[in-house]
mmCIF file of C-alpha atoms in Angstrom:
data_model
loop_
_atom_site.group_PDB
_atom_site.id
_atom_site.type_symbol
_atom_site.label_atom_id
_atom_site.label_comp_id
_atom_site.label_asym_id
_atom_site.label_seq_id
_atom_site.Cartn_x
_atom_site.Cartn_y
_atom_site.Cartn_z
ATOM 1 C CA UNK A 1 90.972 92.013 106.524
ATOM 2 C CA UNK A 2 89.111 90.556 103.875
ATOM 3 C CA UNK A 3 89.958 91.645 100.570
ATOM 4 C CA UNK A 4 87.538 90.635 98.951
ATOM 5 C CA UNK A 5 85.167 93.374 100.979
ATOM 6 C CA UNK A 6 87.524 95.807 100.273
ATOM 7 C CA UNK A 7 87.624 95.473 96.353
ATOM 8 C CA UNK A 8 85.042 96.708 93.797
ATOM 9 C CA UNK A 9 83.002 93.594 91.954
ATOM 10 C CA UNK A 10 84.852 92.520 89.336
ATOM 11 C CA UNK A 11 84.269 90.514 86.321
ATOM 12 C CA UNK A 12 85.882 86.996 84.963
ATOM 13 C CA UNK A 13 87.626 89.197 82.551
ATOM 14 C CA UNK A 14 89.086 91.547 85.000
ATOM 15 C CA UNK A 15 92.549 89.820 84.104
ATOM 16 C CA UNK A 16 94.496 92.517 81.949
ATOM 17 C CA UNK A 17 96.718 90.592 78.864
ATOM 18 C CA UNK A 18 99.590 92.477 81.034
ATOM 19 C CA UNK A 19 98.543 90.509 84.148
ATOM 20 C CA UNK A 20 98.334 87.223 82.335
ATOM 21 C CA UNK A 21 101.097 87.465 81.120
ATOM 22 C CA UNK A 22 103.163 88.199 84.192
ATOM 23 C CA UNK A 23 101.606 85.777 86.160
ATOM 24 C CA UNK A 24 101.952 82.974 83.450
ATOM 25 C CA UNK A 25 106.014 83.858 83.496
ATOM 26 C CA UNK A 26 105.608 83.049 87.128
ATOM 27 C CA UNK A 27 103.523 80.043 86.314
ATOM 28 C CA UNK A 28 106.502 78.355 84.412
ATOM 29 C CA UNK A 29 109.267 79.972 86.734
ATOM 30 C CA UNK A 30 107.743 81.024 90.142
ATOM 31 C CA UNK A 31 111.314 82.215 91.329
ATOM 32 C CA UNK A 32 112.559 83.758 88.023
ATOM 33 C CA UNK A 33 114.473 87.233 88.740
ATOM 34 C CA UNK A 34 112.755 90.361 87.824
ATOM 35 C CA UNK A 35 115.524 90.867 85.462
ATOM 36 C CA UNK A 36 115.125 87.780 83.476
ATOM 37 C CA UNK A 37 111.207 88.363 83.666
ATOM 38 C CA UNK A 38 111.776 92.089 81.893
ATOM 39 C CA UNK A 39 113.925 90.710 79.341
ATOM 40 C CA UNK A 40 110.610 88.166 78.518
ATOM 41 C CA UNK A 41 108.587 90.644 78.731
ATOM 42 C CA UNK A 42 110.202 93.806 77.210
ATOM 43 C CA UNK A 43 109.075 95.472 80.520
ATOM 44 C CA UNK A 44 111.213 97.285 83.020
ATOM 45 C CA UNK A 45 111.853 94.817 86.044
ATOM 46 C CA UNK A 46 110.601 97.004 88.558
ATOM 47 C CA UNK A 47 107.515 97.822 86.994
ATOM 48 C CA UNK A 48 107.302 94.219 86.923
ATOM 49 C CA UNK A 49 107.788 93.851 90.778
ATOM 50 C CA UNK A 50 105.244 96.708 91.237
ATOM 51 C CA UNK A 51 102.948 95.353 88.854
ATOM 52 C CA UNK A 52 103.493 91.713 90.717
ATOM 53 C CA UNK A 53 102.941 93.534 94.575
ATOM 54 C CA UNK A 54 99.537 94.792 92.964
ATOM 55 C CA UNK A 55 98.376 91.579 91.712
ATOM 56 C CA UNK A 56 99.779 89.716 95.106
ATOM 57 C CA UNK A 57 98.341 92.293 97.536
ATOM 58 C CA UNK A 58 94.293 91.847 95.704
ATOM 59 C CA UNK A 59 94.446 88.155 96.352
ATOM 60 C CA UNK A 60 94.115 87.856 92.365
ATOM 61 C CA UNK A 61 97.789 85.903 92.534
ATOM 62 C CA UNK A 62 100.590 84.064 94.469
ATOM 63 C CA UNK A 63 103.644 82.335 94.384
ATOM 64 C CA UNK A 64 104.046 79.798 97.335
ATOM 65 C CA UNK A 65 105.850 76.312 97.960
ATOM 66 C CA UNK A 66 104.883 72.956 99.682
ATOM 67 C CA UNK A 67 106.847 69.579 100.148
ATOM 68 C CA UNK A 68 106.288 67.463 97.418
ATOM 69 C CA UNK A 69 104.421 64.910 98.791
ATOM 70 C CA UNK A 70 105.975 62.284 96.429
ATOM 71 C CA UNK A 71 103.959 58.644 97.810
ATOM 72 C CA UNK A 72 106.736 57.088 97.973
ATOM 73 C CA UNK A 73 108.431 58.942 100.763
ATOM 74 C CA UNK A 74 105.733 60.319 102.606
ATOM 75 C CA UNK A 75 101.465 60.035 102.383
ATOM 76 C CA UNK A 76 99.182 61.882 100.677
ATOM 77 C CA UNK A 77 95.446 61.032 101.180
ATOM 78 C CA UNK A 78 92.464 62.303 99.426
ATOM 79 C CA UNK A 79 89.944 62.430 102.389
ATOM 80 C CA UNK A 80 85.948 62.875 101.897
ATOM 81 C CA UNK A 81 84.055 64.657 104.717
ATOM 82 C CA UNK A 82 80.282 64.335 105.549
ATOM 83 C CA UNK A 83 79.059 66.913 108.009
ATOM 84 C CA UNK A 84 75.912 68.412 109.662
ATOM 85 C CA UNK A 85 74.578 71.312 107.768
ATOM 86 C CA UNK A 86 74.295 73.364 109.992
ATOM 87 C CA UNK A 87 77.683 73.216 111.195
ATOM 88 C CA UNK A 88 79.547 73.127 107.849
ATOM 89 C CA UNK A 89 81.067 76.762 108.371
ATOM 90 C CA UNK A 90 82.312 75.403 111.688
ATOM 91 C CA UNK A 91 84.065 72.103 110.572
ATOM 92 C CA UNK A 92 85.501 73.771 107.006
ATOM 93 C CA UNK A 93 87.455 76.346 109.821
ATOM 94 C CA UNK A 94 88.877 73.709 112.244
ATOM 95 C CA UNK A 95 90.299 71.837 108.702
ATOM 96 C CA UNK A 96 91.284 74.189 107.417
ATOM 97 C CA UNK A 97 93.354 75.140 110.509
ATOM 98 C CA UNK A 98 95.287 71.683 110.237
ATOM 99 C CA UNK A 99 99.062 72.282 108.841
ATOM 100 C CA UNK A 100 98.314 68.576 107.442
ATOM 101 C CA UNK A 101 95.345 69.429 105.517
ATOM 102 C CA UNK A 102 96.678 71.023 102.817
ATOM 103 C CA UNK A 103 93.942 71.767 100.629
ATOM 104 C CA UNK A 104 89.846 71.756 101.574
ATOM 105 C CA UNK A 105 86.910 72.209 98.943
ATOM 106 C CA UNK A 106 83.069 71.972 99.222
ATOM 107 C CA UNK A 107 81.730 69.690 97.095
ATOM 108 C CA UNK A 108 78.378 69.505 95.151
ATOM 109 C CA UNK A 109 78.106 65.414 95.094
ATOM 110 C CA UNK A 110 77.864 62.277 97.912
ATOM 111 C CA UNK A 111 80.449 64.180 100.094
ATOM 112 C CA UNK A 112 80.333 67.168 101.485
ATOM 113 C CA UNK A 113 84.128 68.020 102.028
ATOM 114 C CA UNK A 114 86.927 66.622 100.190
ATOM 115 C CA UNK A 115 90.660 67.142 101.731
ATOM 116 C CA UNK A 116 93.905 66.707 100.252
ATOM 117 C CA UNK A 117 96.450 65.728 103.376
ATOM 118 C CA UNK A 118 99.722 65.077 103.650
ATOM 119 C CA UNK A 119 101.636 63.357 106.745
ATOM 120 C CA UNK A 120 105.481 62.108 106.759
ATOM 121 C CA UNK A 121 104.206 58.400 108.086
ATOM 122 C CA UNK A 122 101.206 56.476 107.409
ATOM 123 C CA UNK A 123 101.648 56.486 111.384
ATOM 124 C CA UNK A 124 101.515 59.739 111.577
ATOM 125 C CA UNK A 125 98.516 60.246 109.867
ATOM 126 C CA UNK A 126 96.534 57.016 111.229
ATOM 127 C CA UNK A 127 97.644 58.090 114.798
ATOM 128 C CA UNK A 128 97.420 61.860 114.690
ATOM 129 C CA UNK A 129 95.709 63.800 111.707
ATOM 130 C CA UNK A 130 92.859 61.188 110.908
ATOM 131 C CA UNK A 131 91.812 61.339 115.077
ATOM 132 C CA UNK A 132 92.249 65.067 114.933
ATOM 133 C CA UNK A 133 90.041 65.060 112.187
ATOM 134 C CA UNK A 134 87.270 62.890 113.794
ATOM 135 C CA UNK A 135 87.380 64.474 117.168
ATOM 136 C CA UNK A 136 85.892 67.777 115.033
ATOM 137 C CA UNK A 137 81.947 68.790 116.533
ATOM 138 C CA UNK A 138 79.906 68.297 113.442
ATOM 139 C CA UNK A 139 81.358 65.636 111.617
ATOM 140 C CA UNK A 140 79.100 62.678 111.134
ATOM 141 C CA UNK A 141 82.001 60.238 109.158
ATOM 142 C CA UNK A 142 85.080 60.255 107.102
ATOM 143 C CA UNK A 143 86.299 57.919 104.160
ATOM 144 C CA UNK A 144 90.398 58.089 103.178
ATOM 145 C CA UNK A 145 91.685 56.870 99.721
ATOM 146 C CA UNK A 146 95.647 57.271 99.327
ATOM 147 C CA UNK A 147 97.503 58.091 96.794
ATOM 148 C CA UNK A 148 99.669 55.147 95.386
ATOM 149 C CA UNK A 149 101.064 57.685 92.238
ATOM 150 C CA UNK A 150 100.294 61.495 91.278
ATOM 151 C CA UNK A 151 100.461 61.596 87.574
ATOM 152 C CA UNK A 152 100.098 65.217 87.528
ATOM 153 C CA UNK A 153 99.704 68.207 89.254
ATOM 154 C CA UNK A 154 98.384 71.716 89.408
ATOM 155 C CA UNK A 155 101.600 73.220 88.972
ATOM 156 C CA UNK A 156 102.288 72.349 85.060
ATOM 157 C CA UNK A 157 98.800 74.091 84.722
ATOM 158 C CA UNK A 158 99.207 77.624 83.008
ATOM 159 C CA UNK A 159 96.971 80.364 81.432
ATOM 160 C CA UNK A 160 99.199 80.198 78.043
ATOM 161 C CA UNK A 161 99.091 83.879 77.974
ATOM 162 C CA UNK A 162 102.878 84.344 76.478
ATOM 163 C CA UNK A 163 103.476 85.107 72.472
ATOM 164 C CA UNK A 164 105.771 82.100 70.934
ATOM 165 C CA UNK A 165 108.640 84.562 71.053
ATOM 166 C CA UNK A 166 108.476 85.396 74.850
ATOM 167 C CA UNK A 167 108.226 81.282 75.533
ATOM 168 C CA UNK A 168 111.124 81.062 73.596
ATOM 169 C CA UNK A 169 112.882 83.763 75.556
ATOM 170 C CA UNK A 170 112.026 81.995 78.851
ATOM 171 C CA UNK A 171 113.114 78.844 77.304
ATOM 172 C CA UNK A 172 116.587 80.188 77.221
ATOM 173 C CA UNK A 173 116.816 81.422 81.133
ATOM 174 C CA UNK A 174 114.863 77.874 82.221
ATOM 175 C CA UNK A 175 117.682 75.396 82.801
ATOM 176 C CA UNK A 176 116.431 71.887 83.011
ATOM 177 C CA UNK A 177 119.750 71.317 84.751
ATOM 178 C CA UNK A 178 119.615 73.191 87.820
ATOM 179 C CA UNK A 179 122.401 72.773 90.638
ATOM 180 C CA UNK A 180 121.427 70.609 93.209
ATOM 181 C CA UNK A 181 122.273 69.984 96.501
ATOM 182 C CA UNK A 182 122.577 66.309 97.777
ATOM 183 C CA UNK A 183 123.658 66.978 101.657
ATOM 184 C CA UNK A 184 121.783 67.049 104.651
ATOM 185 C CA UNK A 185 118.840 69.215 105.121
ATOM 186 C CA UNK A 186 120.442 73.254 106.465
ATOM 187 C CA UNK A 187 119.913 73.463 110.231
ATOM 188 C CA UNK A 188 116.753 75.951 109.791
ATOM 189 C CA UNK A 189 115.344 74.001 106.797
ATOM 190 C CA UNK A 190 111.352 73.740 108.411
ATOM 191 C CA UNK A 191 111.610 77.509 109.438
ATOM 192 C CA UNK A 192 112.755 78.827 105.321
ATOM 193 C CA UNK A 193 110.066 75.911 104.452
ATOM 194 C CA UNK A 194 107.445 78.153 106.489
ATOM 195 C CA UNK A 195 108.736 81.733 104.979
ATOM 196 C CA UNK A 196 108.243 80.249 101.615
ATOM 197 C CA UNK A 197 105.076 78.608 101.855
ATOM 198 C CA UNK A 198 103.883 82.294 102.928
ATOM 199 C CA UNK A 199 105.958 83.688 99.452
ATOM 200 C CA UNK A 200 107.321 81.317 97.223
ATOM 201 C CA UNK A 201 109.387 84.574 95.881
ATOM 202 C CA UNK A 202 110.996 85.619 99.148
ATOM 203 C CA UNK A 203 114.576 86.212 98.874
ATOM 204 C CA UNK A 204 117.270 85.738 101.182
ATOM 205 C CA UNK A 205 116.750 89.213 103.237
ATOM 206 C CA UNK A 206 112.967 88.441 103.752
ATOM 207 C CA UNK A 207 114.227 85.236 104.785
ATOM 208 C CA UNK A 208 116.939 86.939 107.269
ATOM 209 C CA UNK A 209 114.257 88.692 108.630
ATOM 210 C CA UNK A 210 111.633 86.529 108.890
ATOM 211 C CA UNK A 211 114.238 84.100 110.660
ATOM 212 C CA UNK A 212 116.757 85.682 112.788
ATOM 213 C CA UNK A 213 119.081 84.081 110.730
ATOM 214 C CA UNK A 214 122.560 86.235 109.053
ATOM 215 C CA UNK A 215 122.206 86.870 105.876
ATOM 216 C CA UNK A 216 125.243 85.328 104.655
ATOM 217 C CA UNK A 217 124.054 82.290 106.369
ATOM 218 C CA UNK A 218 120.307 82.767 105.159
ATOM 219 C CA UNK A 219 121.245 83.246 101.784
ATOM 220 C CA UNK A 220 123.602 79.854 102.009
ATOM 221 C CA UNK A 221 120.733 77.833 103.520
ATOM 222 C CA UNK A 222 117.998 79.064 101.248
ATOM 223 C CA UNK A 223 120.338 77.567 98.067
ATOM 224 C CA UNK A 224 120.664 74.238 99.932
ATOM 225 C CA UNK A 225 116.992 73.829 100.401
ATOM 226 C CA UNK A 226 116.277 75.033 97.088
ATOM 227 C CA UNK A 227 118.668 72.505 95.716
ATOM 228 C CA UNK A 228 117.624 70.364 98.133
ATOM 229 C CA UNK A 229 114.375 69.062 95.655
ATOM 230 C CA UNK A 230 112.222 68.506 98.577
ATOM 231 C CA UNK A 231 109.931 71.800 97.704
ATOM 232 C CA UNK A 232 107.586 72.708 94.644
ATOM 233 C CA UNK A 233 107.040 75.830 93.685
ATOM 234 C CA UNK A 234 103.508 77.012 92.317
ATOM 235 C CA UNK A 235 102.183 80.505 90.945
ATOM 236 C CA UNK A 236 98.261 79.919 91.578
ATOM 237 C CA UNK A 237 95.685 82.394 90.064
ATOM 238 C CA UNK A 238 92.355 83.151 91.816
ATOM 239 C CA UNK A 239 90.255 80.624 90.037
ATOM 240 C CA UNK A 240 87.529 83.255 89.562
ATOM 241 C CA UNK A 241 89.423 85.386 87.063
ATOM 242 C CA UNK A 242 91.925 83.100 85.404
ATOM 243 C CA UNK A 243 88.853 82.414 82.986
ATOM 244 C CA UNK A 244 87.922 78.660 83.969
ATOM 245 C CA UNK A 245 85.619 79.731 87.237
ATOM 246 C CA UNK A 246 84.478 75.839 87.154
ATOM 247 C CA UNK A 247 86.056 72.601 88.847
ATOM 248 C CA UNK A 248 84.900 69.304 88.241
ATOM 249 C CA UNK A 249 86.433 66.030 89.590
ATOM 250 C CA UNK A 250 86.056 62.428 88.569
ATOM 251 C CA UNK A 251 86.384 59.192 90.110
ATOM 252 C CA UNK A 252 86.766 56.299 87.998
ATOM 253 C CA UNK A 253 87.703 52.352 88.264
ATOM 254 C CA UNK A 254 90.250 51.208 85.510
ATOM 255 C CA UNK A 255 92.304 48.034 85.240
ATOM 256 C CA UNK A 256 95.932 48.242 85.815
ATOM 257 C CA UNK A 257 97.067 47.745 82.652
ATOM 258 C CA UNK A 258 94.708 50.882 81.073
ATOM 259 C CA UNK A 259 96.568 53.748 83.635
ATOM 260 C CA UNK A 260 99.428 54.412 81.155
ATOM 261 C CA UNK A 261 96.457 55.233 78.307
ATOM 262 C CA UNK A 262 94.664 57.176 80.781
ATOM 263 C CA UNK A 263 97.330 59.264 81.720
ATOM 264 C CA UNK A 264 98.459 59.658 78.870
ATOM 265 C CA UNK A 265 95.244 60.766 76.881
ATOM 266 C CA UNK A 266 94.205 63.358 80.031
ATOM 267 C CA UNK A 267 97.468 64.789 79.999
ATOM 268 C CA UNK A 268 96.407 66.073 76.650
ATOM 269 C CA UNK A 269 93.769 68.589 78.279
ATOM 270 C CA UNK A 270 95.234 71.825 78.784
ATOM 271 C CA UNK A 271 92.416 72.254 81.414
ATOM 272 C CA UNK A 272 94.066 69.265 83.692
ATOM 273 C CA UNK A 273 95.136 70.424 87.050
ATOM 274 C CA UNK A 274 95.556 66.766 88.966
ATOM 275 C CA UNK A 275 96.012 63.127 88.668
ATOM 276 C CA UNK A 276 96.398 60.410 90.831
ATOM 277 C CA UNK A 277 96.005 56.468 91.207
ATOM 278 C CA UNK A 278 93.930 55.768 94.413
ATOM 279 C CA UNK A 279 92.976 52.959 96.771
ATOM 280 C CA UNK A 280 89.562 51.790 96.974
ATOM 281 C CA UNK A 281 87.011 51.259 94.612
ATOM 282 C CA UNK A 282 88.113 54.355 92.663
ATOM 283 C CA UNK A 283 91.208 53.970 92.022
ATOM 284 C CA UNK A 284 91.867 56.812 89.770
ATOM 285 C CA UNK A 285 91.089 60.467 89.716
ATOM 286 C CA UNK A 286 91.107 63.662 88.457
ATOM 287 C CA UNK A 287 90.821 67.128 88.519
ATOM 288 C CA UNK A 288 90.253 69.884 85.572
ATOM 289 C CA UNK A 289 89.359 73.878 85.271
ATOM 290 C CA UNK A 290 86.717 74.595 82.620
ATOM 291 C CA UNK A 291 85.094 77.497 81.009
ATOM 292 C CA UNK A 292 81.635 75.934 81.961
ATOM 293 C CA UNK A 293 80.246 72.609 83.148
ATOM 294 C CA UNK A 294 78.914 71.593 79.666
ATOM 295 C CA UNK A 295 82.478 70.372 78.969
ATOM 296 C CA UNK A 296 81.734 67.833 81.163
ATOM 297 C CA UNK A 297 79.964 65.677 78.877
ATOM 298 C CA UNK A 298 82.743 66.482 76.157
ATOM 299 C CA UNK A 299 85.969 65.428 78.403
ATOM 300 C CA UNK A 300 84.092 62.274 79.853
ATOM 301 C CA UNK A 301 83.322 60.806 76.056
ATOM 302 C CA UNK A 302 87.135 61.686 74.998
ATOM 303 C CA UNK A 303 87.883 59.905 78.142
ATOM 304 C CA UNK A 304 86.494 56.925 77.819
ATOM 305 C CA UNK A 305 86.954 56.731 74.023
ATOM 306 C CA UNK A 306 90.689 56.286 74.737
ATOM 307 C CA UNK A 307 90.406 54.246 77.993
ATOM 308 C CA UNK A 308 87.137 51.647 76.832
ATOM 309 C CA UNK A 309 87.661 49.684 80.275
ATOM 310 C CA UNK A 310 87.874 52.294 82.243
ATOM 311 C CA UNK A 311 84.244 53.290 84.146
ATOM 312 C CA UNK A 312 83.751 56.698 85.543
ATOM 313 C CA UNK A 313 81.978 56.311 88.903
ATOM 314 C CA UNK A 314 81.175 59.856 89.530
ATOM 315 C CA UNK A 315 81.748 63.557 88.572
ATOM 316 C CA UNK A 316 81.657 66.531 91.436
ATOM 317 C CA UNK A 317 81.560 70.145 90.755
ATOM 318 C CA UNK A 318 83.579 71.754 93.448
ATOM 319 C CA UNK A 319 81.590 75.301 94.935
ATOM 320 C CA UNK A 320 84.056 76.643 97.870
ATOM 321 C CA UNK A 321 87.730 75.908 98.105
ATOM 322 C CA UNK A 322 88.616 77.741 101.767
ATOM 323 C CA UNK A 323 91.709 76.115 101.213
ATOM 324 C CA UNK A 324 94.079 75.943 98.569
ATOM 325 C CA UNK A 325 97.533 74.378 99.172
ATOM 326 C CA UNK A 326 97.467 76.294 102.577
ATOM 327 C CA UNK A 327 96.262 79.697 101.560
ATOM 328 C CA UNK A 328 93.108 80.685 102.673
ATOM 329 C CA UNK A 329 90.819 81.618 100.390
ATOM 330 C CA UNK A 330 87.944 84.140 100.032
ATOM 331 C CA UNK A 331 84.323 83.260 98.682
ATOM 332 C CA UNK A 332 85.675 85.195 95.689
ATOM 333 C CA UNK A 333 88.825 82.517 95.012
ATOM 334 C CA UNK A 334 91.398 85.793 95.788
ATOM 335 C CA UNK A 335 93.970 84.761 98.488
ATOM 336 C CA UNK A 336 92.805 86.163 101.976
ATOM 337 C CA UNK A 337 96.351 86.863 102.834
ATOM 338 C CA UNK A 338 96.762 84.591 105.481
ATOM 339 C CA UNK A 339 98.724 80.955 104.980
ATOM 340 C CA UNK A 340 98.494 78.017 107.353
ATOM 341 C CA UNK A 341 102.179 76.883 107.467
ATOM 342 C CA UNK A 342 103.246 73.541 107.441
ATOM 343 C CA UNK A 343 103.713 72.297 110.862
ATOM 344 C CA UNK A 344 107.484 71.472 112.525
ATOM 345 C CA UNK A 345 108.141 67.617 112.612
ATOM 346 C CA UNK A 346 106.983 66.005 115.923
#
């Protein structure tokens, strides 16, 4: 059903300090124990996991994981859409139905669609996902620019909601040096992958469950693929009521020797949720939350003051995002509830 019909009309602000809080714990450690998250807190961990099923179950919040799409071991592709208008609903549903597709947003520039995608082989996607993609009624033509190095990503992006003494509490639970696990992938690694793209929290009995799998032996899987560093973990926040409602993305054409100075001045934005070095004429983008669009102007001069070579080609607001790292989204940015898993290798 869709939440989002179900709900009352809220307001940007609609976010309680309680609920920003929570969700920014999760932000920095999506799989934290409610335990450790009370002692950051000073809350009692299973009000915390109510308070969390509340915030989950409205859409406003969730914790899911993808494959790391890392260029060098697999491709990730920014893809740009044109469609016919009238048949815009149509295409954004057969996208966003593509396991390889893993995120899809309307745009308000020179594309209609832009999709993040994500193959294991540039064969794969050159032989599969790009005809799948052109074989959908309604699309008039494509363009593809991949990604030759992701700078940054959504998941260091947080709503800073904790006091300086609970980040210093969660400072001392966060190892940097987590065990790891260097063997060979657990013999139901793609079906755990598919429970915990649906919850990025879901513990070893969900897991059981979910899988047919012992416990015992779903429990000692789920710490090899965790250790495993082949998964990333995100806590996303409807975009609507985090209190940046507004997307932009820009595409811009630097010189090789200027990308360290552009990353490097854009990862001073708090607002920065993704950046990447491209093929084709833009070879560099990125993507940032604002409060409004008149911080365009603002970010594009600081921009360019630190990167003088560098030439920004285009902004684009973004309007719709049906798809967010596989979740489906409602017109509202709340989570619809339903995940398109990633698909079993072929």
């Amino acid at each position: 059903a869709n939440r989002a019909k179900n709900r009352s009309e809220k307001t940007l602000m609609d976010l309680s300090e309680d609920d920003r809080a929570l969700i920014n714990v999760l932000q920095l450690a999506p799989r934290i124990s409610w335990q450790d998250a009370g002692y950051v807190l000073g809350r009692h961990p299973t009000t915390l996991a109510a308070h969390w099923e509340r915030l989950r179950t409205a859409g406003l919040a969730w914790v899911t994981a993808h494959l790391l799409g890392d260029p060098a071991h697999m491709t990730l592709s920014f893809v740009e859409i044109d469609c016919e208008l009238r048949r815009r609903d149509e295409v954004e549903a057969a996208l966003c139905a593509i396991p390889e597709v893993l995120s899809v947003e309307e745009s308000a520039s020179n594309r209609d669609l832009v999709l993040t995608v994500t193959t294991p082989s540039w064969a794969d996607l050159t032989g599969r996902v790009l005809p799948q993609i052109a074989r959908i009624p309604g699309i008039v033509k494509y363009r593809s620019a991949m990604c030759t190095a992701m700078h940054a990503t959504a998941d260091r992006w947080n709503l800073e909601a904790l006091s300086a003494p609970q980040r210093a509490r969660l400072r001392t639970l966060v190892s940097p040096s987590a065990s790891s696990y260097a063997g060979p992938p657990p013999s139901s690694y793609w079906p755990i992958v598919q429970v915990l793209s649906r919850n990025g929290r879901a513990t070893a009995m969900e897991i059981a469950e979910a899988t047919g799998l012992h416990p015992v032996t779903a429990r000692r899987q789920l710490n090899r693929v965790l250790g495993g560093g082949t998964l990333l973990f995100r806590c996303d926040v409807a975009q609507n009521y985090s209190g940046y409602p507004v997307s932009c993305q820009w595409f811009a054409s630097l010189p090789p020797e200027e990308r360290d100075s552009a990353v490097a001045v854009l990862r001073g934005f708090r607002s920065l949720r993704l950046c990447a070095s491209t093929t084709g004429t833009s070879n560099f983008t990125f993507v940032m939350w604002m409060r409004s669009a008149a911080e365009v102007l603002g970010i594009e001069d600081q921009f360019l003051a630190a990167v003088p070579r560098a030439r920004i080609i285009e902004s684009s607001l973004t309007v719709k995002f049906p798809k967010r790292v596989g979740v489906m989204l409602n017109p509202d940015t709340t989570a619809t509830g339903e995940v398109v898993v990633p698909a079993l290798p072929r």
